[in-house]
XYZ file of C-alpha atoms in Angstrom:
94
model
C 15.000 -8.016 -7.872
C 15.080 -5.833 -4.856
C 12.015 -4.843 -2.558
C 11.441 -2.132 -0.494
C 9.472 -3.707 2.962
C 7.232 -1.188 4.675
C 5.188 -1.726 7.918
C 1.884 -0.192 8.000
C 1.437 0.900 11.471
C -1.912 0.308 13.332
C -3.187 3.854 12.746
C -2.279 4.502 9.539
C -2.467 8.203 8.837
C -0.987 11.281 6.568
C 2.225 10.852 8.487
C 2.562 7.299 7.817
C 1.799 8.205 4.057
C 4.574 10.645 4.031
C 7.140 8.154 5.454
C 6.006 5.625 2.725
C 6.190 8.343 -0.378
C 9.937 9.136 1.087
C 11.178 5.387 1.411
C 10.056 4.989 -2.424
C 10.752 8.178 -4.110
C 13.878 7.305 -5.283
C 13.624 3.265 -5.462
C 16.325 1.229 -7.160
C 15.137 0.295 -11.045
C 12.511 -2.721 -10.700
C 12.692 -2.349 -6.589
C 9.070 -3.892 -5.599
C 7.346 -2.271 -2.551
C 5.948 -4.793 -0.328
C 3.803 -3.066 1.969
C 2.663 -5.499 5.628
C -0.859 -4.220 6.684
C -1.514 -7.043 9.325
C -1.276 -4.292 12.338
C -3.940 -1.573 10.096
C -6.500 -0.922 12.599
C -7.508 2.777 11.383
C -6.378 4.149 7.895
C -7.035 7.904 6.532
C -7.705 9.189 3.342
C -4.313 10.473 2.700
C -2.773 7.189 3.012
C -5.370 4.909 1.207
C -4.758 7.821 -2.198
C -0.954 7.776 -1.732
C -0.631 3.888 -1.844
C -3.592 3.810 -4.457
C -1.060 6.089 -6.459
C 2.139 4.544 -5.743
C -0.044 1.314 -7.052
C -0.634 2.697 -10.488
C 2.810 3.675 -11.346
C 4.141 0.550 -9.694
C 1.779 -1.498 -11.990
C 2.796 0.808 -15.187
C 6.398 -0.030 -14.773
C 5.579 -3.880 -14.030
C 6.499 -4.028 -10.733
C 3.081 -4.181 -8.309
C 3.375 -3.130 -5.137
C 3.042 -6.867 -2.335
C 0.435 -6.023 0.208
C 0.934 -9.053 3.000
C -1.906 -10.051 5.389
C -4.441 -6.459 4.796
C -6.773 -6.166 7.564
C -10.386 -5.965 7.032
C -9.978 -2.155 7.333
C -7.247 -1.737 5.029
C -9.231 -3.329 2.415
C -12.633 -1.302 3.376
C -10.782 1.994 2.898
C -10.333 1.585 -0.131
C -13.697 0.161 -1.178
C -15.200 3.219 1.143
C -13.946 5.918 -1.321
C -14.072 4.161 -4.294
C -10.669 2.710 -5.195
C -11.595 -0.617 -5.181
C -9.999 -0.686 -8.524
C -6.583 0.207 -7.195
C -6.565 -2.234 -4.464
C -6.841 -4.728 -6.967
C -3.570 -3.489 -9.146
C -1.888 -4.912 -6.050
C -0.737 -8.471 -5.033
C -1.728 -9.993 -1.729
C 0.209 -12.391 0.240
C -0.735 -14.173 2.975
């Protein structure tokens, strides 16, 4: 199986989200995104809902999307507008 590896820069913002949605928009059947959020110092809305939604339909077609090393921020973005539940459709790796 094939994976799609995507850096999250330190300030993660709209921008980053839109180069993320591009990279997987047209992903090779069963292709697993694997998404490295050591560097996230800041993350925006826009971001946190576009990998909370490229979660869900990477966990409907059984393929969850790899988050390696989150940051404490990463993780608190999500919790801070309620999508604690979509964090958790994810895998984490050390």
């Amino acid at each position: 199986m094939s994976a799609i590896s995507f850096a999250l820069p330190p300030k993660t913002t709209v921008d980053t989200a839109g180069e993320l949605l591009a990279a997987v928009v047209a992903p090779e059947e069963g292709a697993r995104l694997e998404l490295d959020a050591s560097e996230v110092q800041s993350i925006d809305g826009a971001a946190v809902l576009a990998i909370a939604n490229i979660a869900k339909s990477a966990a409907t077609a059984g393929a969850p999307v790899s988050v390696q090393s989150p940051t404490s921020e990463f993780v608190d973005a999500f919790s801070d507008l309620g999508l604690f539940e979509d964090l958790m459709r994810m895998e984490f790796r050390k």
